[in-house]
Amino acid sequence: MAEINSKDVFNLRSTPQITGRFTVPGDKSISHRSIIFGAIAEGQTRVGGFLRSEDCLATLKIMQDLGVEIDDTGDEVLIDGVGLHGLRAPNGELDCGNAGTAMRLLSGLMAAQKFNSVLIGDESLSSRPMGRVIKPLTAMGAQIDSNGFKAPLKFSPVDGMNAMTYNSPIASAQVKSAVLIAGLYVDGQTSVSEPKKSRDHTETMLQGFGAEVQTNGLTVTVTGQPKLKGQNIQVPADISSAAFFMVLGLCHPNADFVIENVSINPTRDGVIKILQAMDGQLSLDNIRDQAGEPVADIRVQSSALKGIEIPHDLIPSAIDEFPVLFIAAALAKGETRLTGAEELRHKECDRITVMLDGLKLLGITCEELVDGAVIQGGQLGSGLVDGHGDHRCAMSFLLAGVLSQDRTISVRGCHNIGTSFPEFFELVQSLGIQVKQPVSVIAVDGPSGVGKGTISALLARELGWHLLDSGAIYRSLALKAMKVGVYADEESKLITLAENLNLNFSVDSKQGTQILLDDVVVNSELRSEACGVMASKVAPIPAVRTALMQRQKNFQKAPGLVADGRDMGTVVFKSAPLKVFLTANAEERAKRRHKQLQERGVDVKIRDLLEDIEARDYRDSTRKVAPLVPAKDAHVIDTSELSIDEVFAQIIELVEQFLNV
Ligand code: S3P
């Protein structure tokens, strides 16, 4: 099975105040380009402030695989450029990981090489549309095979490609860049026009490296076969990463801080304009030019945000910031409306659906549109939301946790945060925000004889997690009561016994879990029918349950817990991310119990067992405290017709979906 990543779920706690000055890591778009252009330039390129994120490191590794020497000194990344025609055939596939920018920009580069190459990516990247670059590059003469316009992309050398004028149907810097990069390798001029202006780092940087580039309104033209010369590049802080903290500060009741050295390139600053239109107090100081890119220090102060209709013109320059803007909208007064942003569905995940599903779960009223969303501002509640492995959705929800009323938003699917913001958790901690990793719990509930004990033990072993057999706790109390002569109707005596129960579990790799009552192993005594019957009589007493509750909660330890019982999902571990409720008809359970007892040499009649099971079901499901019912969010599995292996396989599938998305 796939590895279960228990580190994938996090939550952030509140902090009373956020002040000071800090910065965020380097710009992702500029970092990717600095490596690619440095590699195909002549001479050395030095890059300061390079973003060492998984995405940019994927690009760096690919350029090394193509024969370019790149050295990271810690301060700077040094690239020994090989010139436009100096790349070498790689030994294997070129892995872009999660990075759309790497795959699309490198498509332009690989299409023009005189050797074969294959670009691959992770599951998310392999499901994103690549037709948008394949089509124009093919029109230039490239030979690209794909999996239905998705990765892997296979490039074969062609005799020559031709210059072209391309009218892109979408405003995409990645498409524009792919065509312009291929245009470097052909004779003549290659132009790209787009419906709205997308980020312009490619044209700015290519010009800096010495290419002939003209921008005329929405059209950019590059002249082929330039001699690119190595440059010194200083990458400014990424406005897309700063955006998380802009929203955090504006929505926090007591914040006043400065984010330093942030890129405010006009093709990227939509988030500032949108937040200012929402009455956010953001001011730009110390505006200056840094190696061709405008940068500023941004002061962020607590504000009362209002909902707005987002102007279409600002969408391309804020395209990566909508996940966190949706959080701002959820906390603003009134309605925020976004249309014309269908492109959000083609990012690392479908950002419209994923963000709206999360907001709805947190109690925000919102409506999903084909090309956007309508969000009514309100208060964020609590819950476990899913970032679906999209770095920006995950970070947005995590910061929502700092801003929520009861501060208990857990976020799963955080495993890709390092693709753009490897220092995210360190930075939030430096602002006084605590980072917690809730220990995962899988609650397995169901009636007596359904097989939940066997399944839970198998599951705990498979995952390497702790196991709680909560029934054994009630049975131990019942056994103790029987031993000291306390009857099921002697409530106060039972409560005293429960409060003072000397019960321990010792885990032995050979013998499994040993249950010690008053320091004596009682495993087999606990399984007796008499003990089971007594347990179902003492278990309904509310004060008994309360007395044993904390003992059960204490089992929740890293890396995780499989909790088997009757009210695990409804009472003891109400916020467990995965709840399973097993059922089976009473006849089937009586048969299973009969077989079990026979194997142990105990002779009982099936009919007696059936009567007993039915009576116990009745008591368990009608008791006032914690009756045996599935939790609303439980997955109910009827095991009557299933083997243990089949039930186990179904649960493992759920575990994979829930804990490793
Ligand atoms: C990027 C362009 C944008 C953006 C992405 C980075 C780039 O994508 O969403 O994060 O560096 O060129 P599109 O070009 O697909 O809009």
XYZ file of C-alpha atoms and ligand atoms in Angstrom:
677
model
C 0.000 0.000 0.000
C 1.021 3.638 -0.380
C 2.946 5.112 2.497
C 0.664 6.701 5.082
C 1.894 10.197 5.705
C 0.880 11.116 9.228
C 2.836 14.352 8.940
C 0.352 15.542 6.391
C -2.155 17.068 8.838
C -1.391 20.321 10.648
C -3.123 23.107 12.471
C -1.998 26.573 13.452
C -2.999 28.301 16.680
C -3.826 31.917 17.236
C -1.443 34.601 18.426
C -2.532 37.787 20.249
C -0.402 40.171 18.197
C 1.730 40.215 15.052
C 4.380 42.936 14.718
C 7.910 43.384 13.429
C 9.646 43.128 10.075
C 10.344 39.979 8.132
C 10.643 38.774 4.573
C 9.501 35.738 2.596
C 11.574 33.517 0.268
C 12.515 34.341 -3.310
C 10.121 34.596 -6.233
C 9.327 31.213 -7.747
C 8.745 32.402 -11.334
C 11.968 34.411 -11.412
C 13.960 31.575 -9.800
C 12.879 29.037 -12.451
C 13.790 31.435 -15.248
C 17.146 32.418 -13.750
C 18.283 28.794 -13.939
C 16.968 28.138 -17.451
C 18.337 31.336 -18.994
C 21.603 31.104 -17.037
C 22.076 27.595 -18.446
C 21.683 28.610 -22.093
C 23.666 31.833 -21.776
C 27.392 32.037 -22.293
C 29.555 32.572 -19.223
C 28.591 32.520 -15.588
C 25.264 33.564 -14.080
C 25.095 34.265 -10.346
C 21.718 34.091 -8.667
C 21.195 35.563 -5.189
C 17.951 35.016 -3.273
C 17.186 31.867 -5.311
C 14.098 30.021 -4.026
C 15.292 26.596 -2.883
C 11.831 25.071 -3.127
C 11.015 21.643 -4.528
C 9.672 23.187 -7.761
C 12.722 25.327 -8.485
C 15.108 22.578 -7.418
C 13.386 20.324 -9.968
C 14.265 22.833 -12.701
C 17.822 23.104 -11.367
C 18.237 19.320 -11.372
C 16.853 19.062 -14.926
C 19.355 21.628 -16.212
C 22.121 19.628 -14.506
C 20.759 16.478 -16.194
C 21.148 18.388 -19.466
C 24.861 18.794 -18.807
C 24.977 22.226 -17.154
C 27.254 22.737 -14.169
C 25.351 24.428 -11.368
C 26.791 25.024 -7.944
C 24.892 26.187 -4.871
C 27.297 27.978 -2.524
C 24.568 28.626 0.029
C 24.746 32.373 -0.673
C 24.343 32.143 -4.404
C 23.609 29.683 -7.150
C 26.353 29.723 -9.776
C 25.506 28.527 -13.268
C 28.187 27.850 -15.862
C 26.182 28.581 -18.985
C 26.716 26.273 -21.974
C 25.318 28.647 -24.617
C 22.139 28.308 -26.669
C 23.288 25.106 -28.399
C 25.382 23.521 -25.649
C 22.831 21.326 -23.822
C 23.537 17.580 -23.819
C 21.123 14.650 -24.131
C 19.980 13.501 -20.680
C 20.443 9.947 -19.437
C 16.854 9.484 -18.325
C 13.490 11.194 -17.973
C 13.431 14.790 -16.767
C 11.299 15.035 -13.635
C 9.376 18.290 -13.119
C 7.710 17.038 -9.910
C 4.734 19.260 -9.087
C 5.976 22.241 -11.125
C 3.775 23.437 -13.998
C 6.198 26.262 -14.733
C 9.085 23.819 -15.161
C 7.128 21.561 -17.497
C 5.668 24.282 -19.684
C 8.776 26.473 -19.968
C 11.032 23.480 -20.547
C 8.668 22.248 -23.263
C 9.729 25.268 -25.317
C 13.361 24.428 -24.635
C 13.216 20.661 -25.242
C 11.160 21.044 -28.432
C 14.092 22.867 -30.028
C 16.908 20.468 -29.042
C 18.720 18.088 -31.335
C 18.141 15.098 -29.013
C 15.251 13.115 -27.568
C 13.917 13.933 -24.137
C 10.942 13.158 -21.916
C 9.385 15.482 -19.332
C 7.478 13.787 -16.521
C 5.692 15.049 -13.408
C 3.839 13.916 -10.291
C 0.185 12.874 -10.224
C -1.135 16.451 -10.022
C 1.111 17.710 -12.833
C 0.301 14.674 -14.987
C -3.359 15.634 -14.880
C -2.865 19.279 -15.900
C -3.470 20.493 -19.455
C -0.379 20.571 -21.683
C -2.196 21.057 -24.997
C -1.788 24.778 -24.441
C 1.976 24.474 -25.093
C 1.947 21.393 -27.330
C -0.278 23.084 -29.924
C 1.756 26.248 -30.596
C 5.068 24.376 -30.390
C 3.808 21.797 -32.864
C 2.746 24.643 -35.152
C 6.383 25.804 -35.015
C 7.408 22.351 -36.257
C 8.110 20.544 -32.968
C 7.533 16.807 -32.627
C 5.847 16.114 -29.261
C 4.064 12.943 -28.167
C 1.860 13.113 -25.104
C -0.720 11.195 -23.168
C -3.820 12.908 -24.574
C -2.222 16.362 -24.220
C -1.009 15.525 -20.733
C 2.390 14.455 -19.357
C 4.589 12.551 -19.968
C 5.721 14.704 -22.898
C 8.141 13.093 -25.357
C 10.211 15.370 -27.577
C 11.903 14.140 -30.750
C 14.433 16.210 -32.669
C 13.256 17.853 -35.902
C 15.233 19.246 -38.799
C 14.294 22.798 -38.165
C 11.533 24.777 -36.539
C 10.034 27.953 -37.855
C 9.287 31.341 -36.358
C 5.617 32.099 -35.792
C 3.086 34.651 -34.665
C 0.904 33.050 -32.038
C -2.413 34.391 -30.790
C -2.806 32.689 -27.436
C -6.427 32.134 -26.422
C -5.475 32.436 -22.717
C -3.461 34.913 -20.680
C -0.713 32.542 -19.578
C 2.901 33.435 -18.920
C 3.792 29.778 -19.169
C 2.390 29.496 -22.697
C 3.939 32.806 -23.714
C 7.301 31.733 -22.286
C 7.272 28.295 -23.943
C 6.770 29.875 -27.377
C 9.322 32.656 -26.782
C 11.939 30.162 -25.550
C 11.421 27.998 -28.656
C 11.623 31.262 -30.634
C 15.201 31.731 -29.400
C 16.179 28.701 -31.501
C 14.611 29.651 -34.842
C 15.559 32.199 -37.450
C 13.511 35.365 -37.535
C 10.977 36.819 -35.158
C 8.512 34.914 -33.006
C 5.591 36.814 -31.478
C 2.994 35.915 -28.887
C -0.193 37.948 -28.318
C -2.437 37.264 -25.363
C -5.923 38.464 -24.409
C -4.688 40.047 -21.144
C -1.213 40.746 -19.906
C 0.333 37.837 -18.004
C 3.503 38.075 -15.881
C 6.411 39.456 -17.890
C 9.487 37.929 -16.210
C 10.514 35.993 -19.322
C 10.661 39.013 -21.582
C 12.312 41.205 -18.917
C 14.946 38.632 -18.077
C 15.662 37.625 -21.687
C 16.277 41.263 -22.475
C 18.620 41.444 -19.467
C 20.542 38.455 -20.877
C 20.962 40.321 -24.161
C 18.158 38.989 -26.378
C 16.302 41.317 -28.698
C 12.808 41.562 -27.222
C 10.042 44.031 -28.039
C 6.808 44.479 -26.164
C 3.977 46.206 -27.922
C 0.785 46.239 -25.866
C -0.249 42.622 -25.441
C 2.292 41.315 -27.965
C 5.841 40.251 -27.190
C 8.355 39.532 -29.961
C 11.720 37.843 -29.690
C 14.391 37.601 -32.369
C 15.871 34.142 -32.797
C 19.495 32.977 -32.402
C 20.584 35.622 -29.856
C 23.867 35.441 -27.984
C 22.803 35.360 -24.351
C 25.362 36.534 -21.788
C 25.512 35.373 -18.149
C 24.098 37.871 -15.627
C 23.980 38.675 -11.919
C 20.430 38.208 -10.726
C 19.024 39.134 -7.345
C 15.660 37.410 -6.859
C 13.198 39.544 -4.848
C 10.800 38.081 -2.252
C 7.808 36.353 -3.830
C 4.625 38.428 -3.738
C 2.654 35.170 -3.981
C 4.168 34.025 -0.665
C 3.850 37.501 0.876
C 0.125 37.442 -0.004
C -0.584 34.851 2.724
C 0.783 37.238 5.324
C -0.996 40.256 3.850
C -4.321 38.483 4.377
C -3.248 37.202 7.803
C -2.347 40.716 8.993
C -5.380 42.451 7.509
C -7.815 39.952 9.040
C -6.016 39.680 12.396
C -7.389 41.939 15.146
C -3.998 43.160 16.298
C -1.410 43.240 13.528
C 0.995 45.860 12.240
C 4.088 44.570 10.477
C 6.285 45.018 7.412
C 7.144 42.415 4.756
C 10.417 43.497 3.228
C 11.807 43.430 -0.278
C 8.714 42.095 -2.037
C 8.439 42.060 -5.827
C 5.715 44.495 -6.878
C 5.996 43.874 -10.613
C 2.799 45.394 -12.127
C 2.016 42.057 -13.792
C 1.971 40.432 -10.338
C 0.532 43.010 -7.936
C -3.181 42.249 -8.403
C -3.418 40.922 -4.854
C -2.375 44.296 -3.416
C -4.909 46.148 -5.558
C -7.707 43.719 -4.712
C -7.021 43.833 -0.971
C -6.799 47.631 -1.060
C -10.157 47.738 -2.869
C -11.500 45.610 0.003
C -10.328 48.435 2.363
C -7.186 46.589 3.417
C -4.507 48.886 4.841
C -1.453 47.972 2.796
C 1.175 50.625 2.157
C 4.273 50.384 0.014
C 7.500 51.948 1.250
C 11.015 52.144 -0.068
C 10.007 51.349 -3.652
C 13.149 50.613 -5.654
C 14.480 48.700 -8.629
C 16.380 45.463 -8.056
C 18.063 43.949 -11.102
C 15.208 45.004 -13.368
C 12.355 44.105 -10.996
C 10.502 46.698 -8.862
C 10.452 45.839 -5.141
C 9.014 47.451 -1.995
C 8.547 46.958 1.727
C 4.863 46.352 2.409
C 3.298 47.527 5.677
C 0.260 45.475 6.707
C -2.183 46.698 9.391
C -5.341 45.148 10.851
C -8.324 46.276 8.784
C -12.065 45.794 8.491
C -12.299 44.240 5.030
C -15.382 44.586 2.846
C -16.543 42.299 0.069
C -16.146 43.485 -3.534
C -16.731 42.406 -7.102
C -13.248 41.505 -8.347
C -12.369 43.470 -11.510
C -11.615 41.138 -14.450
C -8.544 43.161 -15.354
C -6.872 42.189 -12.069
C -7.331 38.434 -12.463
C -4.130 37.552 -14.397
C -1.943 39.596 -12.038
C -3.455 37.850 -8.986
C -3.936 34.414 -10.513
C -1.961 32.520 -7.849
C -3.399 34.461 -4.910
C -7.081 33.487 -5.131
C -6.903 30.705 -2.550
C -5.862 33.186 0.130
C -8.112 35.918 -1.304
C -11.031 33.515 -0.773
C -10.085 33.415 2.930
C -10.054 37.241 2.981
C -13.502 37.216 1.328
C -14.790 34.736 3.924
C -13.777 37.165 6.682
C -14.841 40.392 4.945
C -18.155 42.143 5.525
C -20.643 41.377 2.768
C -20.349 39.606 -0.541
C -17.285 39.014 -2.726
C -17.909 37.962 -6.300
C -15.337 36.523 -8.681
C -16.138 35.622 -12.287
C -13.972 35.086 -15.381
C -11.452 32.966 -13.470
C -12.101 29.473 -14.886
C -8.314 29.119 -15.148
C -8.229 28.479 -11.377
C -9.606 25.021 -12.088
C -6.362 24.117 -13.929
C -3.818 24.904 -11.226
C -2.188 22.334 -8.917
C -5.774 21.314 -8.136
C -9.195 22.701 -9.004
C -8.798 25.691 -6.713
C -12.419 26.825 -7.010
C -13.892 23.519 -5.828
C -11.235 22.784 -3.227
C -11.409 26.224 -1.607
C -15.196 26.366 -1.630
C -15.551 22.856 -0.213
C -13.265 23.879 2.644
C -15.035 27.174 3.286
C -18.441 25.486 3.303
C -17.177 22.941 5.814
C -16.040 25.863 7.984
C -19.539 27.335 7.933
C -19.128 30.010 5.246
C -22.004 30.569 2.840
C -20.664 30.424 -0.687
C -21.674 29.478 -4.181
C -19.436 27.814 -6.747
C -19.623 29.274 -10.278
C -18.143 27.642 -13.377
C -15.643 30.473 -13.601
C -15.449 31.740 -10.032
C -17.275 32.021 -6.732
C -19.635 34.134 -4.662
C -18.594 34.246 -1.012
C -20.588 35.774 1.849
C -18.344 37.068 4.608
C -18.903 35.548 8.033
C -17.026 33.786 10.780
C -14.817 30.786 10.268
C -15.799 27.760 12.339
C -13.758 24.644 12.959
C -13.192 21.357 11.168
C -10.791 19.238 9.198
C -10.386 20.665 5.692
C -8.532 19.218 2.752
C -5.813 21.142 0.916
C -5.702 18.349 -1.707
C -1.916 18.498 -1.878
C -2.077 22.006 -3.361
C 0.544 24.132 -1.579
C -1.398 27.378 -1.831
C -4.770 25.937 -0.757
C -3.107 24.213 2.196
C -1.305 27.371 3.375
C -4.483 29.437 2.970
C -6.518 27.074 5.140
C -3.723 26.831 7.709
C -3.703 30.606 8.135
C -7.502 30.593 8.291
C -6.954 28.503 11.431
C -5.119 31.444 13.027
C -8.120 33.635 12.198
C -10.971 31.284 13.060
C -13.289 31.897 16.024
C -12.552 28.703 17.877
C -9.122 28.169 16.322
C -9.377 24.535 15.493
C -8.981 24.231 11.742
C -6.919 21.188 10.903
C -5.682 20.894 7.358
C -4.760 17.716 5.588
C -2.977 17.511 2.241
C -0.127 19.826 3.356
C 2.648 17.701 1.875
C 3.416 20.003 -1.063
C 3.957 23.261 0.854
C 7.686 22.853 0.207
C 7.118 23.189 -3.545
C 6.910 26.964 -3.177
C 7.456 27.877 0.480
C 9.820 25.526 2.290
C 10.245 27.887 5.277
C 6.510 28.421 5.792
C 6.236 26.712 9.178
C 9.444 28.298 10.505
C 8.191 31.732 9.485
C 4.751 31.388 11.104
C 6.438 30.110 14.272
C 8.720 33.151 14.316
C 5.545 35.278 14.389
C 4.437 33.559 17.597
C 2.026 31.164 15.921
C 2.151 27.614 17.241
C 2.240 24.793 14.715
C 0.523 21.595 15.834
C 0.382 18.222 14.227
C -2.781 16.575 15.443
C -2.309 12.868 15.880
C -4.534 11.013 13.476
C -7.209 8.687 14.771
C -9.163 6.081 12.873
C -12.353 5.270 14.756
C -13.748 1.777 14.138
C -17.184 1.305 15.725
C -19.825 -1.378 15.465
C -21.907 -3.905 17.366
C -20.686 -6.917 19.206
C -19.351 -9.760 17.073
C -18.967 -7.721 13.893
C -15.215 -8.317 13.642
C -14.087 -4.811 14.537
C -11.485 -6.117 16.991
C -9.789 -8.263 14.357
C -9.936 -5.526 11.739
C -8.633 -2.824 14.099
C -5.702 -4.955 15.197
C -4.803 -5.679 11.553
C -5.076 -2.007 10.703
C -2.907 -0.891 13.624
C -0.278 -3.415 12.623
C -0.346 -2.361 8.961
C 0.028 1.343 9.814
C 2.378 0.879 12.767
C -0.086 2.837 14.927
C -1.310 2.380 18.491
C -4.417 0.346 19.169
C -7.178 1.075 21.637
C -9.591 -1.749 22.388
C -12.079 0.360 24.329
C -14.344 -2.633 24.887
C -11.527 -4.168 26.940
C -11.645 -1.172 29.246
C -15.369 -1.701 29.970
C -14.832 -5.448 30.218
C -12.025 -4.906 32.738
C -14.345 -2.858 34.899
C -16.991 -5.580 34.584
C -14.459 -8.257 35.545
C -13.285 -6.244 38.522
C -16.911 -5.764 39.623
C -17.574 -9.500 39.352
C -14.401 -10.290 41.280
C -15.229 -7.995 44.193
C -18.949 -8.809 44.169
C -20.364 -5.488 42.945
C -23.645 -5.824 40.996
C -24.603 -4.012 37.798
C -27.188 -1.881 39.607
C -24.788 -0.612 42.290
C -23.939 2.582 40.482
C -21.902 4.460 43.020
C -19.754 1.416 43.810
C -19.152 0.915 40.072
C -18.106 4.531 39.672
C -15.590 4.192 42.504
C -14.234 1.036 40.885
C -13.985 2.814 37.497
C -12.147 5.763 39.012
C -9.632 3.521 40.752
C -9.264 0.770 38.188
C -5.669 -0.513 38.179
C -5.521 -1.303 34.486
C -2.512 -1.399 32.192
C -1.799 -2.470 28.641
C 1.572 -3.893 27.793
C 2.502 -4.390 24.185
C 4.585 -7.452 23.572
C 5.790 -8.127 20.037
C 5.273 -11.901 20.437
C 2.056 -12.080 22.421
C 0.410 -8.861 21.185
C -1.313 -6.607 23.691
C -1.470 -7.942 27.249
C -4.196 -6.481 29.455
C -3.187 -6.317 33.114
C -5.846 -5.874 35.776
C -4.334 -5.451 39.238
C -1.047 -6.554 37.628
C -2.453 -9.888 36.406
C -2.905 -10.738 32.700
C -6.665 -11.051 32.116
C -6.971 -11.323 28.320
C -8.864 -14.598 28.232
C -11.081 -13.851 31.254
C -12.149 -10.634 29.534
C -13.389 -12.556 26.490
C -15.793 -14.725 28.508
C -19.500 -14.345 27.721
C -20.286 -13.519 31.358
C -17.840 -10.666 31.316
C -19.272 -9.377 28.017
C -22.803 -9.393 29.401
C -21.736 -7.587 32.566
C -19.799 -5.040 30.472
C -22.872 -4.140 28.448
C -24.738 -3.523 31.719
C -22.142 -1.265 33.331
C -21.267 0.618 30.131
C -24.536 2.629 29.946
C -23.887 4.396 33.264
C -22.925 7.993 32.386
C -20.519 8.566 35.284
C -18.783 5.270 34.480
C -18.268 6.442 30.914
C -16.948 9.804 32.066
C -14.562 8.124 34.505
C -13.151 5.964 31.684
C -13.129 8.652 28.980
C -9.747 10.268 29.685
C -8.134 6.852 29.956
C -9.238 6.206 26.374
C -8.137 9.628 25.090
C -4.667 9.022 26.502
C -4.148 6.397 23.831
C -3.968 9.120 21.171
C -0.218 9.243 20.609
C 1.982 9.806 17.560
C 2.082 8.552 14.904
C -1.596 7.583 15.176
C -4.287 5.525 16.826
C -6.780 2.941 15.673
C -9.618 3.110 18.218
C -12.038 0.219 18.323
C -15.333 0.517 20.199
C -18.918 1.673 20.053
C -18.690 5.430 20.558
C -15.211 6.155 19.257
C -16.493 8.234 16.317
C -19.491 9.757 18.095
C -18.083 10.650 21.529
C -14.484 9.860 22.442
C -12.748 10.862 19.171
C -15.410 13.055 17.598
C -12.932 14.836 15.337
C -11.248 11.677 14.029
C -10.524 12.276 10.321
C -11.633 8.770 9.411
C -14.550 6.930 10.978
C -15.658 3.467 10.008
C -18.822 1.783 11.262
C -19.035 -1.959 10.699
C -22.364 -3.773 10.716
C -23.525 -7.344 10.007
C -26.835 -9.049 10.619
C -27.234 -10.708 14.027
C -27.316 -14.291 12.585
C -23.990 -13.807 10.881
C -22.434 -12.358 14.031
C -23.771 -15.245 16.116
C -22.210 -17.668 13.627
C -18.856 -15.886 13.802
C -18.867 -15.812 17.591
C -19.845 -19.498 17.676
C -16.913 -20.412 15.470
C -14.541 -18.347 17.607
C -15.733 -20.005 20.819
C -15.561 -23.477 19.303
C -11.971 -22.843 18.290
C -11.282 -22.016 21.921
C -12.968 -25.260 22.996
C -16.058 -23.537 24.413
C -19.319 -25.271 23.580
C -22.397 -23.027 23.312
C -25.532 -23.157 21.217
C -25.783 -20.731 18.283
C -29.393 -19.975 19.299
C -28.276 -18.821 22.766
C -25.573 -16.663 21.261
C -28.062 -15.113 18.856
C -30.484 -14.251 21.654
C -27.661 -12.777 23.640
C -26.422 -10.677 20.691
C -29.912 -9.389 19.973
C -30.457 -8.425 23.606
C -27.093 -6.679 23.706
C -27.768 -4.820 20.431
C -31.023 -3.586 21.912
C -29.357 -2.378 25.130
C -26.437 -0.779 23.252
C -28.504 1.052 20.673
C -31.238 2.318 23.015
C -29.104 3.429 25.940
C -29.322 7.138 26.692
C -25.594 7.804 26.872
C -23.522 7.217 23.762
C -25.931 4.789 22.081
C -24.491 2.569 19.371
C -25.141 4.569 16.213
C -22.841 5.442 13.331
C -21.364 8.957 13.464
C -22.842 11.206 10.776
C -19.523 11.255 8.953
C -18.807 7.533 9.377
C -18.337 5.138 6.458
C -20.769 2.316 7.106
C -19.625 -1.098 5.844
C -21.997 -4.060 5.985
C -19.710 -7.038 6.502
C -22.432 -9.764 6.445
C -21.325 -11.038 3.074
C -17.655 -10.057 3.254
C -14.531 -11.869 4.359
C -12.101 -10.206 6.757
C -9.698 -9.616 3.865
C -12.419 -7.898 1.856
C -13.387 -5.614 4.754
C -9.737 -4.841 5.423
C -9.126 -3.974 1.762
C -12.094 -1.563 1.782
C -10.826 0.193 4.887
C -7.285 0.478 3.559
C -8.694 2.147 0.467
C -10.437 4.692 2.697
C -7.264 5.215 4.707
C -5.306 5.953 1.553
C -7.919 8.429 0.372
C -8.153 10.150 3.722
C -4.649 10.313 5.030
C -2.566 10.473 1.927
C -4.495 12.640 -0.523
C 3.720 31.165 -13.817
C 2.599 31.518 -14.512
C 1.228 31.312 -14.010
C 1.224 31.002 -12.515
C 2.284 30.022 -12.122
C 3.657 30.546 -12.473
C 5.031 31.413 -14.421
O 0.645 30.230 -14.679
O -0.030 30.519 -12.126
O 2.241 29.782 -10.720
O 6.043 31.426 -13.705
O 5.082 31.635 -15.635
P -0.106 30.429 -16.122
O 0.901 30.937 -17.030
O -0.577 29.057 -16.505
O -1.220 31.365 -15.848
